[in-house]
């Protein structure tokens, strides 16, 4: 497939990530169909996209004519089977392997031959997702960072069967979206989470052992290593439930004790203290 020929992108999942991916694709002049089983979710996602585009116009980063064109290029659907002529699909549904596999079996039927089936998973093996389709060579990981319109990075993850043509098409799309790409092998956590989550987990151990207060640990890392946000605050922003599930993926997938999730992290998740989204984590919000 010629890499320049992506015109119609389907984004599955209208949550924060899906809406962000759709917005960035629309900004580059692509036609986008946003798919979600929930009508309410779709309306919310589309609203989020419109607000994001309007904000760029306000800041002088997007011409109003381009905003109107982008909005006109957005379609929505509650079923994948309704969508036709798909060049490139990006799945951004919940991190649930069975759900993703079902979506990929459906995508197999709607994406054109030679098209790309990408997943925005942060932790599920690309090879396993590809194996449920009839074209594992067309399946690839395209891991955007949150918030998508702001963050510069896209991690591209090649599964065992991913073809060079699929990689080239995916890289071309990411570059067209103004992103910088890195390539990772299909190993637990890929690059970013493989290094980030153990750091956040270690900060939890430091807090649990009384090495310092949450504030001191975060200030030390912020000012001592020039990070914009301390590890505990960052964990709160990511969601402690998400941090724990990725830590569990690393521990199980790599089988090494050094990845074991901190008991304090598990206890906070058990308490329902997920961080910013629930009003309490290592800090109160």
Coordinates of N, CA, C and O in Angstrom, one line a residue, residues 124-243:
X124 N -1.1 -4.4 26.0 CA -1.5 -5.7 25.5 C -0.6 -6.1 24.3 O -0.4 -5.2 23.4
X125 N -0.1 -7.3 24.3 CA 0.8 -7.7 23.2 C 0.2 -7.6 21.8 O -0.9 -8.1 21.5
X126 N 0.8 -6.9 20.9 CA 0.4 -6.6 19.5 C 0.2 -8.0 18.8 O -0.7 -8.2 18.0
X127 N 1.2 -8.9 19.0 CA 1.2 -10.2 18.4 C -0.1 -10.9 18.7 O -0.7 -11.6 17.8
X128 N -0.5 -10.9 20.0 CA -1.7 -11.6 20.4 C -3.0 -11.0 19.7 O -3.9 -11.7 19.3
X129 N -3.0 -9.7 19.6 CA -4.1 -9.0 19.0 C -4.2 -9.4 17.5 O -5.2 -9.7 16.9
X130 N -3.0 -9.3 16.8 CA -2.9 -9.6 15.4 C -3.3 -11.1 15.1 O -3.9 -11.3 14.0
X131 N -3.0 -12.0 16.0 CA -3.3 -13.4 15.7 C -4.8 -13.7 15.6 O -5.1 -14.8 15.0
X132 N -5.7 -12.8 16.1 CA -7.1 -13.1 16.0 C -7.7 -12.6 14.6 O -8.8 -12.9 14.3
X133 N -6.8 -12.0 13.8 CA -7.3 -11.5 12.5 C -6.8 -12.4 11.4 O -5.9 -13.2 11.6
X134 N -7.3 -12.2 10.2 CA -6.8 -13.0 9.0 C -5.6 -12.3 8.4 O -5.0 -12.8 7.4
X135 N -5.2 -11.2 8.9 CA -4.0 -10.4 8.4 C -3.1 -9.8 9.5 O -3.0 -8.6 9.6
X136 N -2.5 -10.7 10.2 CA -1.6 -10.2 11.3 C -0.5 -9.3 10.8 O 0.0 -8.5 11.6
X137 N -0.1 -9.4 9.5 CA 0.9 -8.5 9.0 C 0.5 -7.1 8.9 O 1.3 -6.2 8.8
X138 N -0.9 -6.8 9.0 CA -1.4 -5.5 8.9 C -1.7 -4.9 10.3 O -2.2 -3.8 10.4
X139 N -1.4 -5.7 11.3 CA -1.7 -5.2 12.7 C -0.4 -4.6 13.3 O 0.7 -5.2 13.2
X140 N -0.6 -3.5 14.0 CA 0.5 -2.7 14.6 C 0.1 -2.0 15.8 O -1.1 -1.7 16.0
X141 N 1.0 -1.7 16.7 CA 0.7 -0.8 17.8 C 1.1 0.6 17.5 O 2.1 0.9 16.9
X142 N 0.1 1.5 17.8 CA 0.3 3.0 17.5 C -0.1 3.6 18.8 O -1.2 4.0 19.0
X143 N 0.9 3.7 19.8 CA 0.6 4.2 21.1 C 0.8 5.7 21.3 O 1.9 6.2 21.3
X144 N -0.3 6.4 21.3 CA -0.3 7.9 21.5 C -0.2 8.2 23.0 O -0.6 7.4 23.8
X145 N 0.4 9.3 23.3 CA 0.5 9.7 24.7 C -0.7 10.7 25.0 O -1.2 11.4 24.2
X146 N -1.1 10.8 26.3 CA -2.2 11.6 26.7 C -1.7 12.9 27.3 O -0.8 12.9 28.1
X147 N -2.3 14.1 27.0 CA -3.3 14.3 26.0 C -2.7 14.3 24.6 O -1.7 15.0 24.3
X148 N -3.4 13.6 23.7 CA -2.9 13.4 22.3 C -2.6 14.7 21.5 O -1.6 14.8 20.9
X149 N -3.5 15.7 21.6 CA -3.2 16.9 20.8 C -1.9 17.7 21.2 O -1.3 18.4 20.5
X150 N -1.5 17.4 22.5 CA -0.4 18.2 23.1 C 0.9 17.3 23.0 O 2.0 17.8 22.7
X151 N 0.8 16.0 23.3 CA 2.0 15.2 23.4 C 2.6 14.8 22.1 O 1.9 14.4 21.2
X152 N 3.9 15.0 22.0 CA 4.6 14.9 20.7 C 4.9 13.4 20.3 O 5.1 13.2 19.1
X153 N 4.8 12.5 21.2 CA 5.3 11.1 20.9 C 4.3 10.2 20.4 O 3.2 10.1 20.9
X154 N 4.6 9.3 19.4 CA 3.9 8.1 19.1 C 4.9 6.9 19.2 O 5.9 7.0 18.4
X155 N 4.6 6.0 20.0 CA 5.4 4.7 20.0 C 4.8 3.8 19.0 O 3.6 3.5 19.1
X156 N 5.6 3.3 18.1 CA 5.1 2.3 17.1 C 5.6 1.0 17.5 O 6.8 0.8 17.8
X157 N 4.7 0.0 17.7 CA 5.1 -1.3 18.1 C 4.9 -2.4 17.1 O 3.7 -2.5 16.6
X158 N 5.9 -3.0 16.6 CA 5.8 -4.1 15.6 C 5.6 -5.4 16.3 O 6.4 -5.8 17.1
X159 N 4.5 -6.1 15.9 CA 4.2 -7.4 16.4 C 5.1 -8.4 15.6 O 5.8 -8.0 14.7
X160 N 5.1 -9.7 16.0 CA 5.9 -10.7 15.3 C 5.7 -10.7 13.8 O 6.6 -11.0 13.1
X161 N 4.4 -10.5 13.4 CA 4.1 -10.6 12.0 C 4.0 -9.3 11.2 O 3.8 -9.3 10.0
X162 N 4.1 -8.2 11.9 CA 3.9 -6.9 11.2 C 4.8 -6.7 10.0 O 6.1 -6.8 10.2
X163 N 4.3 -6.3 8.9 CA 5.1 -6.1 7.7 C 5.7 -4.7 7.6 O 5.3 -3.8 8.3
X164 N 6.7 -4.6 6.8 CA 7.4 -3.3 6.6 C 6.4 -2.2 6.0 O 6.5 -1.1 6.4
X165 N 5.5 -2.7 5.1 CA 4.6 -1.8 4.5 C 3.6 -1.2 5.5 O 3.3 0.0 5.5
X166 N 3.2 -2.0 6.5 CA 2.3 -1.6 7.6 C 3.1 -0.6 8.5 O 2.5 0.5 8.8
X167 N 4.3 -0.9 8.8 CA 5.1 0.1 9.6 C 5.3 1.4 8.9 O 5.1 2.5 9.5
X168 N 5.6 1.4 7.6 CA 5.8 2.6 6.8 C 4.6 3.5 6.8 O 4.6 4.7 6.9
X169 N 3.4 2.8 6.5 CA 2.1 3.5 6.5 C 1.8 4.2 7.8 O 1.3 5.3 7.9
X170 N 2.1 3.5 8.9 CA 1.8 3.9 10.2 C 2.7 5.1 10.6 O 2.3 6.1 11.1
X171 N 4.0 5.0 10.3 CA 4.9 6.1 10.5 C 4.6 7.3 9.7 O 4.6 8.4 10.2
X172 N 4.2 7.1 8.4 CA 3.8 8.2 7.6 C 2.6 9.0 8.2 O 2.6 10.2 8.2
X173 N 1.6 8.2 8.7 CA 0.4 8.9 9.3 C 0.8 9.6 10.5 O 0.4 10.8 10.7
X174 N 1.7 9.1 11.4 CA 2.1 9.8 12.6 C 2.8 11.1 12.3 O 2.6 12.1 12.9
X175 N 3.7 11.0 11.3 CA 4.5 12.2 10.8 C 3.5 13.2 10.3 O 3.6 14.4 10.6
X176 N 2.5 12.8 9.5 CA 1.5 13.7 8.9 C 0.8 14.4 10.1 O 0.4 15.6 9.9
X177 N 0.6 13.7 11.2 CA -0.1 14.3 12.4 C 0.8 15.2 13.2 O 0.5 15.7 14.2
X178 N 2.1 15.3 12.7 CA 3.0 16.2 13.4 C 3.7 15.5 14.6 O 4.2 16.2 15.5
X179 N 3.7 14.2 14.7 CA 4.3 13.5 15.8 C 5.7 13.0 15.5 O 6.1 12.8 14.3
X180 N 6.5 12.8 16.6 CA 7.8 12.1 16.5 C 7.5 10.7 16.9 O 6.8 10.4 17.8
X181 N 8.1 9.8 16.1 CA 7.9 8.3 16.4 C 9.2 7.6 16.9 O 10.3 8.0 16.6
X182 N 8.9 6.6 17.7 CA 10.0 5.7 18.1 C 9.4 4.3 17.8 O 8.2 4.1 17.8
X183 N 10.3 3.3 17.6 CA 9.9 2.0 17.4 C 10.3 1.1 18.5 O 11.4 1.1 19.0
X184 N 9.3 0.3 19.0 CA 9.6 -0.7 20.1 C 9.3 -2.1 19.6 O 8.4 -2.3 18.8
X185 N 10.0 -3.0 20.1 CA 9.6 -4.4 19.9 C 8.4 -4.7 20.8 O 8.1 -4.0 21.7
X186 N 7.7 -5.8 20.5 CA 6.5 -6.2 21.2 C 6.8 -6.9 22.5 O 6.7 -8.1 22.6
X187 N 7.3 -6.1 23.4 CA 7.6 -6.7 24.8 C 6.8 -5.9 25.8 O 6.4 -4.7 25.6
X188 N 6.5 -6.5 26.9 CA 5.6 -5.9 27.9 C 6.0 -4.4 28.3 O 7.2 -4.2 28.6
X189 N 5.0 -3.5 28.2 CA 5.2 -2.1 28.5 C 5.8 -1.3 27.4 O 5.9 -0.1 27.5
X190 N 6.3 -1.9 26.3 CA 7.0 -1.2 25.2 C 8.1 -0.4 25.8 O 8.8 -0.8 26.7
X191 N 8.4 0.8 25.3 CA 9.5 1.6 25.8 C 9.1 2.5 27.0 O 9.7 2.4 28.1
X192 N 8.1 3.3 26.8 CA 7.8 4.3 27.8 C 7.3 3.7 29.1 O 7.9 4.0 30.1
X193 N 6.4 2.8 29.1 CA 5.9 2.2 30.3 C 6.8 1.3 31.0 O 6.9 1.1 32.2
X194 N 7.7 0.6 30.2 CA 8.7 -0.3 30.7 C 9.7 0.5 31.6 O 10.2 0.0 32.6
X195 N 9.9 1.8 31.3 CA 10.8 2.6 32.2 C 10.1 3.4 33.2 O 10.5 3.6 34.3
X196 N 8.9 4.0 32.7 CA 8.1 4.9 33.6 C 7.5 4.2 34.8 O 7.6 4.7 35.9
X197 N 6.8 3.1 34.5 CA 6.0 2.5 35.6 C 6.9 2.0 36.8 O 6.5 2.2 37.9
X198 N 8.0 1.3 36.5 CA 8.9 0.9 37.6 C 9.4 2.2 38.4 O 9.5 2.1 39.6
X199 N 9.5 3.3 37.7 CA 9.9 4.5 38.5 C 8.8 5.0 39.4 O 9.0 5.3 40.6
X200 N 7.6 5.0 38.9 CA 6.4 5.4 39.7 C 6.2 4.4 40.9 O 5.9 4.8 42.0
X201 N 6.4 3.1 40.5 CA 6.3 2.0 41.5 C 7.3 2.2 42.6 O 7.1 2.0 43.8
X202 N 8.5 2.5 42.2 CA 9.6 2.7 43.2 C 9.3 3.9 44.1 O 9.7 3.9 45.3
X203 N 8.7 5.0 43.6 CA 8.3 6.1 44.4 C 7.3 5.7 45.4 O 7.3 6.2 46.6
X204 N 6.4 4.8 45.1 CA 5.4 4.2 46.0 C 6.1 3.4 47.1 O 5.8 3.6 48.3
X205 N 7.1 2.6 46.8 CA 7.9 1.9 47.8 C 8.6 2.9 48.7 O 8.6 2.7 49.9
X206 N 9.2 4.0 48.1 CA 9.9 5.0 48.9 C 8.9 5.6 49.9 O 9.2 5.8 51.1
X207 N 7.7 5.9 49.5 CA 6.7 6.5 50.4 C 6.3 5.5 51.5 O 6.2 5.8 52.6
X208 N 6.0 4.2 51.1 CA 5.6 3.2 52.0 C 6.6 3.0 53.1 O 6.3 2.7 54.2
X209 N 7.9 3.0 52.7 CA 9.0 2.8 53.6 C 9.3 4.0 54.5 O 10.2 4.0 55.3
X210 N 8.6 5.1 54.2 CA 8.9 6.3 55.0 C 10.2 7.0 54.6 O 10.7 7.8 55.5
X211 N 10.7 6.8 53.4 CA 11.9 7.5 53.0 C 11.7 9.0 53.0 O 12.6 9.8 53.3
X212 N 10.5 9.4 52.6 CA 10.2 10.9 52.6 C 8.7 11.0 52.5 O 8.0 10.1 52.2
X213 N 8.2 12.3 52.7 CA 6.8 12.5 52.4 C 6.5 12.5 50.9 O 7.5 12.6 50.1
X214 N 5.3 12.4 50.5 CA 4.9 12.4 49.1 C 5.4 13.7 48.5 O 6.0 13.7 47.4
X215 N 5.3 14.8 49.2 CA 5.7 16.2 48.7 C 7.2 16.2 48.5 O 7.7 16.7 47.5
X216 N 8.0 15.6 49.5 CA 9.4 15.7 49.4 C 9.9 14.7 48.3 O 10.9 15.1 47.5
X217 N 9.3 13.6 48.1 CA 9.7 12.7 47.0 C 9.5 13.3 45.7 O 10.3 13.3 44.8
X218 N 8.3 14.0 45.5 CA 8.0 14.6 44.2 C 8.9 15.8 44.0 O 9.4 16.0 42.9
X219 N 9.1 16.6 45.0 CA 9.9 17.8 44.8 C 11.4 17.4 44.5 O 12.0 18.0 43.6
X220 N 11.8 16.4 45.1 CA 13.2 15.9 44.9 C 13.4 15.4 43.4 O 14.3 15.8 42.8
X221 N 12.4 14.7 42.9 CA 12.5 14.2 41.6 C 12.3 15.3 40.5 O 12.9 15.3 39.5
X222 N 11.3 16.2 40.9 CA 11.1 17.3 40.0 C 12.3 18.2 39.8 O 12.7 18.5 38.7
X223 N 12.8 18.7 40.9 CA 13.9 19.6 40.8 C 15.3 18.9 40.7 O 16.2 19.5 40.1
X224 N 15.4 17.7 41.1 CA 16.7 16.9 41.0 C 16.9 16.3 39.7 O 18.0 16.1 39.3
X225 N 15.8 16.0 38.9 CA 16.0 15.4 37.6 C 15.2 16.2 36.5 O 15.1 15.7 35.4
X226 N 14.8 17.4 36.9 CA 14.2 18.3 35.9 C 13.0 17.6 35.2 O 12.8 17.8 33.9
X227 N 12.1 17.0 35.9 CA 10.8 16.5 35.4 C 9.7 17.5 35.7 O 9.8 18.1 36.7
X228 N 8.8 17.7 34.8 CA 7.7 18.7 35.0 C 6.8 18.3 36.2 O 6.2 19.2 36.7
X229 N 6.7 17.1 36.5 CA 5.8 16.6 37.6 C 6.5 15.5 38.3 O 7.2 14.6 37.7
X230 N 6.3 15.4 39.7 CA 6.9 14.4 40.4 C 6.2 13.0 40.2 O 5.1 13.0 39.7
X231 N 6.9 11.9 40.5 CA 6.3 10.6 40.1 C 5.0 10.3 40.8 O 4.1 9.6 40.2
X232 N 4.8 10.7 42.1 CA 3.5 10.3 42.7 C 2.4 11.2 42.2 O 1.3 10.7 42.0
X233 N 2.7 12.4 41.9 CA 1.6 13.3 41.3 C 1.3 12.8 39.9 O 0.1 12.7 39.5
X234 N 2.3 12.4 39.1 CA 2.1 11.8 37.8 C 1.2 10.5 37.9 O 0.3 10.4 37.1
X235 N 1.5 9.7 38.8 CA 0.7 8.5 39.0 C -0.7 8.8 39.3 O -1.6 8.2 38.7
X236 N -1.0 9.8 40.1 CA -2.3 10.3 40.4 C -3.0 10.8 39.1 O -4.2 10.6 38.9
X237 N -2.3 11.4 38.2 CA -2.8 12.0 37.0 C -3.1 10.8 36.0 O -4.1 10.8 35.3
X238 N -2.2 9.8 35.9 CA -2.4 8.7 35.0 C -3.6 7.9 35.5 O -4.4 7.3 34.7
X239 N -3.8 7.8 36.8 CA -4.8 6.9 37.5 C -4.0 5.7 38.1 O -3.3 5.0 37.5
X240 N -4.2 5.6 39.4 CA -3.4 4.5 40.1 C -3.9 3.1 39.7 O -3.1 2.2 39.7
X241 N -5.2 3.0 39.3 CA -5.6 1.7 38.8 C -4.9 1.4 37.5 O -4.5 0.2 37.3
X242 N -4.7 2.4 36.6 CA -4.0 2.1 35.4 C -2.5 1.8 35.7 O -2.0 0.8 35.1
X243 N -1.9 2.5 36.6 CA -0.5 2.2 36.9 C -0.4 0.8 37.4 O 0.6 0.1 37.1

